[in-house]
Coordinates of C-alpha atoms and ligand atoms in Angstrom, one line a residue:
Chain Y
M1 CA 94.5 36.0 24.8
K2 CA 93.4 39.0 26.7
I3 CA 92.7 38.6 30.4
K4 CA 90.7 40.8 32.7
Q5 CA 92.3 43.0 35.3
I6 CA 90.4 44.8 38.0
S7 CA 91.7 48.1 39.3
V8 CA 90.5 50.0 42.3
F9 CA 90.8 53.7 43.2
L10 CA 92.4 54.2 46.6
E11 CA 92.8 57.4 48.5
N12 CA 96.2 57.6 50.2
K13 CA 94.5 57.0 53.6
K14 CA 95.6 54.7 56.3
G15 CA 93.9 51.3 56.1
R16 CA 92.3 51.6 52.7
L17 CA 94.4 49.0 51.0
Y18 CA 93.7 46.6 53.9
E19 CA 89.9 47.3 53.6
A20 CA 89.9 46.6 49.8
L21 CA 91.8 43.3 50.3
N22 CA 89.6 42.4 53.2
V23 CA 86.5 42.8 51.0
L24 CA 88.0 40.4 48.5
A25 CA 88.9 37.9 51.2
Q26 CA 85.4 38.0 52.6
A27 CA 84.1 37.3 49.1
E28 CA 86.6 34.4 48.8
I29 CA 88.4 35.9 45.9
N30 CA 91.9 34.7 45.2
I31 CA 94.5 37.2 44.1
R32 CA 96.9 36.0 41.4
A33 CA 98.8 39.2 40.8
L34 CA 98.8 42.6 42.4
S35 CA 100.5 46.0 42.1
I36 CA 99.9 49.4 43.4
A37 CA 100.7 52.6 41.5
D38 CA 100.6 55.6 43.7
T39 CA 101.0 59.3 43.7
S40 CA 101.1 61.6 46.8
D41 CA 97.3 61.8 46.8
F42 CA 95.9 58.5 45.5
G43 CA 96.8 55.0 44.4
I44 CA 95.5 52.6 41.9
L45 CA 95.4 49.0 43.0
R46 CA 95.6 46.6 40.1
M47 CA 94.9 42.9 40.4
I48 CA 94.4 39.7 38.5
V49 CA 91.9 37.6 40.4
N50 CA 90.2 34.3 39.9
N51 CA 86.8 35.9 39.4
P52 CA 87.0 39.5 38.2
E53 CA 83.2 40.1 38.0
K54 CA 82.6 38.8 41.5
A55 CA 85.4 40.9 42.8
K56 CA 84.0 44.0 41.1
E57 CA 80.6 43.4 42.6
A58 CA 82.1 43.0 46.1
L59 CA 84.3 46.0 45.9
E60 CA 81.6 48.3 44.5
G61 CA 79.2 47.0 47.1
A62 CA 81.7 48.2 49.6
G63 CA 81.8 51.7 48.0
F64 CA 85.0 51.4 46.0
T65 CA 85.4 52.7 42.4
T66 CA 86.6 49.9 40.2
K67 CA 87.3 49.3 36.5
I68 CA 87.9 46.2 34.5
T69 CA 90.5 46.5 31.8
N70 CA 92.0 44.0 29.4
V71 CA 95.7 43.1 29.9
L72 CA 98.0 40.3 28.9
A73 CA 99.5 37.6 31.0
V74 CA 102.9 36.8 29.6
G75 CA 105.2 33.9 30.4
V76 CA 108.9 35.0 30.6
K77 CA 112.0 32.8 31.1
D78 CA 112.7 32.8 34.8
K79 CA 116.3 33.9 34.4
P80 CA 118.2 37.2 34.2
G81 CA 117.1 39.2 31.1
G82 CA 113.9 37.2 30.7
L83 CA 111.6 40.2 30.9
A84 CA 114.0 42.4 29.0
E85 CA 113.7 40.1 26.0
V86 CA 110.0 40.6 25.9
L87 CA 110.3 44.4 26.3
K88 CA 112.8 44.6 23.5
I89 CA 110.3 43.0 21.1
L90 CA 107.7 45.6 22.1
Y91 CA 110.2 48.5 21.8
E92 CA 111.3 47.4 18.4
G93 CA 107.6 47.0 17.4
D94 CA 107.0 50.6 18.5
I95 CA 104.6 49.7 21.2
N96 CA 104.4 51.6 24.5
V97 CA 104.2 49.8 27.7
E98 CA 101.8 51.4 30.1
Y99 CA 102.7 49.1 33.0
V100 CA 104.0 45.7 33.9
Y101 CA 103.9 43.7 37.1
A102 CA 104.6 40.1 38.3
F103 CA 102.3 37.3 39.3
V104 CA 102.7 35.7 42.6
E105 CA 103.0 32.2 41.2
K106 CA 105.1 30.7 38.5
S107 CA 103.9 28.5 35.7
G108 CA 106.3 25.6 35.4
E109 CA 109.7 27.1 34.6
E110 CA 108.3 30.5 33.6
A111 CA 107.7 33.6 35.6
L112 CA 104.4 35.3 34.8
V113 CA 103.9 39.0 34.3
V114 CA 100.9 41.3 33.6
L115 CA 101.4 43.5 30.7
R116 CA 99.4 46.5 29.5
T117 CA 100.4 48.4 26.4
N118 CA 98.9 51.1 24.2
N119 CA 97.9 48.5 21.6
L120 CA 97.0 45.1 22.9
D121 CA 96.1 43.5 19.6
K122 CA 99.4 44.4 18.0
T123 CA 101.2 43.3 21.1
I124 CA 99.5 39.9 20.9
D125 CA 100.5 39.5 17.2
L126 CA 104.1 40.5 17.8
L127 CA 104.6 38.3 20.9
Q128 CA 103.0 35.3 19.2
Q129 CA 105.2 35.7 16.2
K130 CA 108.2 35.6 18.4
G131 CA 107.0 32.6 20.2
V132 CA 106.4 34.3 23.5
K133 CA 103.9 32.5 25.7
L134 CA 100.5 34.2 26.4
L135 CA 98.1 32.7 28.9
D136 CA 94.4 32.8 28.4
S137 CA 91.9 33.7 31.1
K138 CA 91.0 30.1 31.9
T139 CA 94.6 29.2 32.6
V140 CA 95.1 32.3 34.7
E141 CA 91.9 31.8 36.7
S142 CA 92.9 28.2 37.5
L143 CA 96.5 29.0 38.6
Chain Q
M1 CA 60.8 104.1 23.9
F2 CA 60.4 106.1 27.0
W3 CA 57.6 106.3 29.5
N4 CA 59.0 109.3 31.3
K5 CA 61.7 110.7 29.1
E6 CA 62.4 113.8 31.1
I7 CA 63.2 111.8 34.2
E8 CA 64.8 108.8 32.5
T9 CA 67.3 111.0 30.7
L10 CA 67.9 113.5 33.5
P11 CA 71.5 114.7 33.6
K12 CA 73.5 112.9 36.2
E13 CA 74.1 116.1 38.3
K14 CA 70.4 116.8 38.4
L15 CA 69.6 113.2 39.2
K16 CA 72.1 113.4 42.1
E17 CA 70.5 116.5 43.4
L18 CA 67.1 114.9 43.3
Q19 CA 68.4 111.8 45.1
L20 CA 70.0 113.8 47.9
E21 CA 66.9 115.8 48.4
R22 CA 64.8 112.7 48.6
L23 CA 67.4 110.8 50.7
K24 CA 67.3 113.5 53.4
K25 CA 63.6 113.4 53.4
V26 CA 63.2 109.6 53.6
V27 CA 65.8 109.4 56.4
K28 CA 64.0 112.0 58.5
Y29 CA 60.7 110.3 57.7
A30 CA 61.9 106.9 58.7
Y31 CA 63.5 108.2 61.8
E32 CA 60.3 109.9 62.9
H33 CA 57.8 107.2 62.0
V34 CA 59.6 103.9 62.5
S35 CA 60.9 103.1 66.0
Y36 CA 63.2 100.4 64.5
Y37 CA 65.1 103.1 62.6
R38 CA 65.1 105.6 65.5
K39 CA 66.6 102.9 67.8
K40 CA 69.3 102.0 65.2
F41 CA 70.1 105.7 64.7
E42 CA 70.4 106.3 68.4
E43 CA 72.7 103.2 68.8
A44 CA 74.9 104.6 66.0
G45 CA 74.9 108.1 67.5
L46 CA 73.4 109.4 64.3
K47 CA 70.8 112.1 63.6
P48 CA 68.9 112.5 60.3
E49 CA 70.4 115.9 59.8
D50 CA 73.9 114.3 59.8
I51 CA 73.1 113.1 56.3
K52 CA 74.3 116.1 54.2
T53 CA 75.6 114.4 51.1
L54 CA 74.8 111.2 49.2
E55 CA 78.1 109.8 50.5
D56 CA 76.9 110.2 54.0
I57 CA 74.5 107.4 53.5
R58 CA 77.4 105.1 54.6
F59 CA 76.9 106.2 58.2
I60 CA 73.4 104.8 58.2
P61 CA 73.2 101.3 59.7
F62 CA 72.3 98.4 57.3
T63 CA 68.9 96.8 57.4
S64 CA 68.9 93.0 56.9
K65 CA 66.2 90.5 56.2
A66 CA 66.6 89.2 59.8
D67 CA 65.8 92.7 61.1
L68 CA 62.6 92.7 59.1
R69 CA 61.6 89.3 60.4
E70 CA 62.1 90.4 63.9
V71 CA 59.5 93.2 63.7
Y72 CA 56.9 90.8 62.2
P73 CA 54.3 91.7 61.2
F74 CA 53.9 95.5 61.1
G75 CA 57.0 96.8 62.9
M76 CA 58.5 98.5 59.9
F77 CA 55.3 100.3 58.9
A78 CA 55.6 104.1 58.9
V79 CA 51.9 104.8 58.6
P80 CA 48.8 103.5 60.4
L81 CA 47.3 100.4 58.8
S82 CA 44.4 102.5 57.5
E83 CA 46.8 104.2 55.1
I84 CA 48.0 100.8 53.8
V85 CA 46.1 99.7 50.7
E86 CA 48.0 96.5 49.9
I87 CA 50.2 94.0 51.7
H88 CA 52.8 91.7 50.2
S89 CA 55.0 89.2 51.9
S90 CA 58.0 87.1 51.0
S91 CA 58.2 83.9 52.9
G92 CA 61.6 82.6 53.8
T93 CA 62.3 78.9 54.2
T94 CA 63.2 79.7 57.7
G95 CA 61.8 82.1 60.3
K96 CA 58.9 84.5 60.0
P97 CA 57.9 86.1 56.7
V98 CA 58.8 89.6 55.8
V99 CA 55.7 91.8 55.5
I100 CA 55.6 95.0 53.4
G101 CA 52.7 97.4 53.2
Y102 CA 52.1 99.8 50.4
T103 CA 50.3 103.1 50.6
K104 CA 48.3 104.5 47.6
E105 CA 51.4 106.6 46.7
D106 CA 53.6 103.5 46.9
I107 CA 51.4 101.7 44.4
E108 CA 51.7 104.7 42.1
V109 CA 55.5 104.5 42.3
W110 CA 55.3 100.8 41.5
K111 CA 53.1 101.5 38.5
E112 CA 55.5 104.2 37.4
V113 CA 58.7 102.1 37.6
M114 CA 57.0 99.1 36.0
A115 CA 55.5 101.2 33.2
R116 CA 59.0 102.6 32.5
S117 CA 60.4 99.1 32.5
L118 CA 57.9 97.7 30.1
T119 CA 57.9 100.8 27.8
M120 CA 61.7 100.5 27.7
I121 CA 61.4 97.1 26.0
G122 CA 58.8 98.4 23.5
V123 CA 55.5 97.4 25.2
T124 CA 52.6 99.8 24.3
K125 CA 48.9 99.9 24.7
D126 CA 48.5 97.8 21.6
D127 CA 50.2 94.9 23.2
I128 CA 48.7 91.8 24.8
I129 CA 50.7 90.9 27.9
Q130 CA 50.3 87.6 29.6
V131 CA 51.4 87.8 33.2
A132 CA 52.4 84.3 34.2
Y133 CA 54.1 85.3 37.4
G134 CA 52.2 84.3 40.5
Y135 CA 49.5 86.7 41.7
G136 CA 49.1 86.9 45.4
L137 CA 51.3 87.7 48.3
F138 CA 54.2 87.3 45.9
T139 CA 54.9 90.6 44.2
G140 CA 55.6 89.3 40.7
G141 CA 52.1 89.1 39.3
L142 CA 50.6 92.3 40.6
G143 CA 53.8 94.3 39.8
F144 CA 53.6 93.5 36.2
H145 CA 49.8 94.0 36.3
Y146 CA 50.2 97.6 37.6
G147 CA 52.8 98.5 35.0
A148 CA 50.8 97.1 32.1
L149 CA 47.6 98.8 33.5
A150 CA 49.4 102.2 33.5
I151 CA 50.5 101.7 29.9
G152 CA 47.0 100.5 28.9
A153 CA 48.1 97.2 27.4
T154 CA 45.7 94.3 27.4
I155 CA 46.4 92.2 30.4
V156 CA 45.9 88.4 30.4
P157 CA 46.4 87.7 34.1
T158 CA 47.0 83.9 33.9
S159 CA 49.2 83.8 37.0
A160 CA 51.6 80.9 37.2
G161 CA 50.8 77.3 36.4
N162 CA 48.3 75.5 34.1
T163 CA 50.8 75.3 31.3
R164 CA 48.6 73.9 28.6
R165 CA 46.1 76.7 29.1
Q166 CA 48.9 79.3 29.1
I167 CA 49.9 78.1 25.7
E168 CA 46.3 77.9 24.3
L169 CA 45.6 81.4 25.4
M170 CA 48.9 82.7 24.0
R171 CA 47.9 81.1 20.7
D172 CA 44.2 82.1 20.7
F173 CA 44.5 85.6 22.1
G174 CA 47.7 86.4 20.1
T175 CA 49.7 87.3 23.2
T176 CA 52.7 89.5 22.3
V177 CA 54.4 90.0 25.6
L178 CA 55.2 87.3 28.1
A179 CA 56.2 87.9 31.8
C180 CA 57.3 85.0 33.9
T181 CA 60.3 83.3 35.5
P182 CA 63.0 82.3 32.9
S183 CA 62.8 78.7 33.9
Y184 CA 59.0 78.7 33.4
A185 CA 59.5 80.3 30.0
L186 CA 61.7 77.5 28.9
Y187 CA 59.2 75.0 30.3
L188 CA 56.5 76.7 28.3
A189 CA 58.5 76.4 25.1
E190 CA 59.2 72.8 25.7
Y191 CA 55.7 71.9 26.6
A192 CA 54.2 73.7 23.6
Q193 CA 56.6 71.8 21.3
D194 CA 56.6 68.3 22.9
E195 CA 53.1 68.0 24.4
M196 CA 51.0 70.1 22.1
G197 CA 52.9 70.1 18.8
I198 CA 53.0 73.9 18.7
D199 CA 56.2 75.5 17.5
P200 CA 56.7 78.4 20.0
R201 CA 58.1 80.5 17.1
T202 CA 54.7 80.5 15.4
L203 CA 53.1 82.3 18.4
K204 CA 52.8 86.1 18.2
L205 CA 55.1 86.7 21.1
R206 CA 57.6 89.6 20.5
V207 CA 59.3 90.2 23.9
G208 CA 59.5 88.8 27.4
S209 CA 60.4 90.1 30.8
F210 CA 61.9 87.5 32.9
G211 CA 63.2 87.5 36.5
A212 CA 62.5 86.5 40.1
E213 CA 65.3 83.9 39.9
M214 CA 68.9 83.8 38.9
W215 CA 69.5 83.0 35.3
T216 CA 72.3 83.1 32.8
E217 CA 73.2 84.5 29.4
E218 CA 72.9 81.0 28.0
M219 CA 69.4 80.7 29.2
R220 CA 68.5 84.1 27.6
K221 CA 69.8 82.9 24.2
E222 CA 67.9 79.7 24.6
I223 CA 64.6 81.5 25.4
E224 CA 65.2 83.9 22.5
R225 CA 65.9 81.1 20.1
R226 CA 63.0 78.9 21.1
F227 CA 60.3 81.6 21.0
G228 CA 61.9 83.9 18.5
I229 CA 61.6 86.8 20.9
K230 CA 63.8 89.3 22.7
A231 CA 64.2 88.3 26.3
Y232 CA 64.9 90.9 29.0
N233 CA 66.0 90.8 32.6
V234 CA 63.8 92.3 35.4
Y235 CA 65.0 92.8 38.9
G236 CA 63.2 93.5 42.1
L237 CA 62.5 92.3 45.6
T238 CA 59.5 92.5 47.9
E239 CA 61.5 94.4 50.6
I240 CA 62.0 97.2 48.2
I241 CA 58.9 97.2 46.0
G242 CA 58.8 94.0 44.0
P243 CA 59.6 93.8 40.2
G244 CA 60.6 97.2 38.8
V245 CA 63.6 98.1 40.9
A246 CA 65.7 97.7 37.7
H247 CA 65.1 96.5 34.2
E248 CA 67.1 95.8 31.1
C249 CA 66.9 98.1 28.1
P250 CA 67.2 97.1 24.5
A251 CA 71.1 97.2 24.8
Q252 CA 70.8 94.0 26.9
E253 CA 73.9 95.0 28.8
G254 CA 72.8 95.4 32.3
L255 CA 69.7 96.6 34.1
H256 CA 68.9 100.3 34.7
I257 CA 68.1 101.0 38.3
W258 CA 65.2 103.5 38.7
E259 CA 67.5 105.7 40.7
D260 CA 65.0 108.5 41.4
H261 CA 63.2 106.0 43.6
F262 CA 65.9 103.6 44.6
Y263 CA 69.4 104.5 45.7
A264 CA 71.9 101.7 45.0
E265 CA 75.2 101.0 46.6
I266 CA 77.6 98.0 46.0
I267 CA 79.5 97.0 49.1
D268 CA 82.0 94.4 50.2
P269 CA 79.7 91.9 51.9
E270 CA 82.4 91.1 54.5
T271 CA 83.5 94.6 55.5
G272 CA 80.4 96.5 54.6
E273 CA 82.6 99.1 52.9
P274 CA 81.5 100.6 49.5
L275 CA 83.4 99.1 46.6
P276 CA 85.0 101.1 43.7
E277 CA 82.7 101.3 40.7
G278 CA 82.8 98.2 38.5
E279 CA 83.8 95.8 41.3
R280 CA 81.5 93.0 42.2
G281 CA 79.8 93.0 45.6
E282 CA 76.5 93.0 47.4
L283 CA 73.8 95.3 46.2
V284 CA 72.4 97.6 48.9
L285 CA 69.2 99.5 48.2
T286 CA 67.5 102.5 49.8
T287 CA 64.0 103.5 48.9
L288 CA 63.8 107.2 48.3
T289 CA 60.1 107.7 48.0
K290 CA 58.3 104.9 49.8
K291 CA 55.8 105.8 52.4
G292 CA 54.4 102.5 53.7
V293 CA 57.7 100.8 54.6
P294 CA 60.7 103.0 53.9
M295 CA 63.8 100.9 53.5
L296 CA 67.2 102.3 54.5
R297 CA 70.3 100.4 53.2
F298 CA 68.7 97.1 52.7
R299 CA 71.2 94.3 52.2
T300 CA 69.8 92.4 49.2
R301 CA 72.4 89.6 49.4
D302 CA 72.5 89.7 45.7
I303 CA 75.9 90.0 44.0
T304 CA 76.3 92.3 41.1
A305 CA 78.5 95.2 39.8
F306 CA 77.7 98.7 38.4
V307 CA 78.1 99.0 34.7
S308 CA 79.7 102.4 34.4
R309 CA 79.7 102.9 30.6
T310 CA 77.1 105.3 29.2
C311 CA 74.2 103.4 27.8
P312 CA 73.4 103.7 24.1
C313 CA 69.7 103.9 24.9
G314 CA 70.1 107.4 26.2
R315 CA 69.1 106.7 29.8
T316 CA 71.3 108.3 32.4
F317 CA 70.3 105.9 35.2
I318 CA 73.1 103.5 36.3
R319 CA 73.0 99.9 35.3
I320 CA 73.8 96.8 37.2
E321 CA 75.0 93.5 35.8
R322 CA 72.7 90.6 35.9
I323 CA 72.7 89.0 39.4
R324 CA 75.7 86.8 39.7
G325 CA 75.0 85.0 42.9
R326 CA 73.9 85.3 46.5
T327 CA 76.2 86.4 49.3
D328 CA 75.2 83.3 51.2
D329 CA 77.1 81.1 48.7
M330 CA 80.0 83.4 48.2
I331 CA 83.6 82.5 49.1
K332 CA 86.2 85.2 49.2
V333 CA 89.7 83.9 48.6
R334 CA 92.8 86.2 48.4
G335 CA 90.4 89.1 47.8
V336 CA 88.7 87.3 44.9
M337 CA 85.0 86.5 45.1
L338 CA 83.9 83.1 43.9
F339 CA 80.9 80.8 44.0
P340 CA 80.7 77.1 44.3
Y341 CA 78.6 76.9 41.1
Q342 CA 81.5 78.3 39.1
I343 CA 83.8 75.5 40.3
E344 CA 81.0 72.9 39.8
K345 CA 80.6 74.1 36.2
A346 CA 84.3 73.9 35.5
I347 CA 84.5 70.3 36.8
L348 CA 81.4 69.3 34.8
E349 CA 82.9 70.8 31.6
V350 CA 86.0 68.7 32.0
Q351 CA 84.7 65.3 33.2
G352 CA 81.2 65.4 31.6
I353 CA 79.3 64.3 34.7
E354 CA 77.9 66.1 37.7
P355 CA 80.6 66.0 40.4
H356 CA 80.4 65.4 44.1
Y357 CA 82.8 67.8 45.4
Q358 CA 83.9 69.9 48.3
I359 CA 85.8 73.1 48.6
I360 CA 88.2 73.4 51.5
L361 CA 89.7 76.7 52.4
T362 CA 92.9 76.9 54.4
R363 CA 95.4 79.5 55.3
P364 CA 98.7 77.6 55.9
H365 CA 101.1 80.5 55.5
Y366 CA 99.1 83.7 55.8
L367 CA 97.8 83.0 52.3
D368 CA 94.5 81.4 51.4
E369 CA 94.6 78.2 49.6
I370 CA 91.8 76.3 48.0
E371 CA 91.6 72.6 47.7
V372 CA 88.8 71.1 45.6
Q373 CA 88.1 67.5 46.5
I374 CA 86.2 65.6 43.9
E375 CA 84.9 62.1 44.4
M376 CA 86.2 59.7 41.9
S377 CA 83.5 58.1 39.7
K378 CA 83.4 55.0 37.6
E379 CA 82.9 57.1 34.5
V380 CA 86.3 58.8 34.7
F381 CA 88.4 56.3 36.7
S382 CA 91.3 54.8 34.8
D383 CA 93.8 52.1 35.6
E384 CA 96.5 54.4 34.5
V385 CA 98.0 57.0 36.8
R386 CA 98.9 59.2 33.9
K387 CA 95.3 59.5 32.8
I388 CA 94.0 60.3 36.2
E389 CA 96.7 62.9 36.7
E390 CA 95.8 64.4 33.3
L391 CA 92.2 64.6 34.3
R392 CA 93.2 66.2 37.6
R393 CA 95.4 68.8 36.0
K394 CA 92.7 69.6 33.4
I395 CA 90.2 70.3 36.1
E396 CA 92.7 72.5 37.9
K397 CA 93.3 74.4 34.8
R398 CA 89.7 74.8 33.9
I399 CA 88.8 76.0 37.4
E400 CA 91.7 78.5 37.3
E401 CA 90.5 79.8 34.0
T402 CA 87.0 80.2 35.4
V403 CA 87.6 81.8 38.8
G404 CA 91.1 83.3 38.2
I405 CA 92.7 81.5 41.2
R406 CA 95.0 78.5 41.3
V407 CA 93.4 75.6 43.1
K408 CA 94.6 72.2 44.1
V409 CA 92.3 69.4 43.0
T410 CA 92.4 66.2 44.9
L411 CA 90.5 63.1 43.9
V412 CA 88.9 61.2 46.7
E413 CA 87.0 58.0 47.0
P414 CA 83.3 57.9 46.3
K415 CA 80.9 58.7 49.1
S416 CA 83.8 59.9 51.2
L417 CA 82.6 63.5 51.3
P418 CA 80.0 64.3 53.9
R419 CA 76.4 64.8 52.8
S420 CA 73.8 66.4 54.9
E421 CA 70.1 65.8 54.2
G422 CA 71.1 64.5 50.8
K423 CA 72.7 67.8 49.9
A424 CA 76.4 68.1 50.1
K425 CA 78.1 70.7 52.3
R426 CA 80.1 72.5 49.6
V427 CA 82.4 74.7 51.5
I428 CA 84.6 73.9 54.5
D429 CA 86.3 77.1 55.7
K430 CA 89.2 76.2 58.0
R431 CA 90.9 79.6 57.7
G432 CA 89.7 80.8 61.0
L433 CA 91.0 77.7 62.8
S434 CA 94.6 77.6 61.6
Ligands
LIG501 ZN1 70.0 101.5 28.4

């Protein structure tokens, strides 16, 4: 149920985000979800793409530092409070959320979010028990 | 053990008297016999008789390595070549080499200081000393050779290199004393163990005298552990005499300078002013007895400090700390001296891999600031801001603990720092520009 996320280290320098995205475009990589976490000095670009290994190769070839991490793709009801419901389950299960961000596309009636917690296995168990939908990598890559 | 107990334990006052008497003599001698000095004195408006106390030495202009290169080959010689019995030379990576000539008397001085150095660490005529420093224009080999010769020890002059044979001879001859560079000593130990199946601890070695390069206390422990010996630090440089300017005693807390032959000062390398005792700065040496090439206030570019405590070994001669660095690499920030390698070590300790880094010095509000830029690497990169921030702060803290100054650490993208000829330019000083 885990899916692969690629993250990229970016200096807070003009044009770096564009350059990273351009590398992916040249390599014909499709971006499904994207977020940027930044501080005053640097940023971390996190993405779900259709081909993480190829994206990693292309980015590293262009001199970027990257890392592939496991995350979850969670389907949440596309209505107010949809995401809150999921977070409540985690909170009650004593799981810490490291970060969460949204997919570009929807899956039917559901919005999709990327979720990273301090304990992915326990998160999967909990969410599945509660009937929350988790997408596997095949589904995500073919979105 | 003493080679020359009377001199080595001479009361401080007596030693100072002797130094002053010799300083006056050598200044006059240099002025009269070397046109380079005469010119420098004239430019400074100085006469030899102006030197009346030891403190007056500060009026004498410095001599630098560049000065010595300029007068290549024999411009510093104070005697005709017929009086010179031996020539040594230190080649720099750039420019002309420095050439030093020794008279018969100079060789006697060299023998004396090296004999004192070796006797101090317990070497006697019953020892077998393997001299694995290079013999030749480099002073290492012959310096040890002369000292051991004076003592009457059995010399095995292997010179540097041919590692397998070095170890075979050590084993077959029962060598008890080893003299070489510390890095070569470690290599010998490794080679004996890994390539020859000989445990270095089974050799008869007792002590070693190591120098001619910068080394650390950790390296000493490693050498001592691997060979099961006592490892001592020797200091010297061709411009002054070669090995034997200073040597560690059994206390292993600094190197005694043979002050009756070499007068030592420690100065602020930027201002040239003498520093209070105990403060780290550049070692400046004056030869008090040399005849071939008298050296007045030679800037060694070596960073050290005087150890002012009285030494338990009984010698009155001042000690210096082991050499901490070279002035060429030194950075001075808010009056504190620091070296890039200290920062590098701190980063390495935190992140576990060799960093690519750059030190940037600025002075935004009349106060120096240091920024250390470190290239992000795959090994330490995380998808979580918190973890990267933690790493950054840990490095900042470790550097501060090491050098005593707060620095700002910035993480930058790989290969974004400039490299020149494969070697990174470590320090960018922008303080003059802002
Ligand atoms: Zn001592």
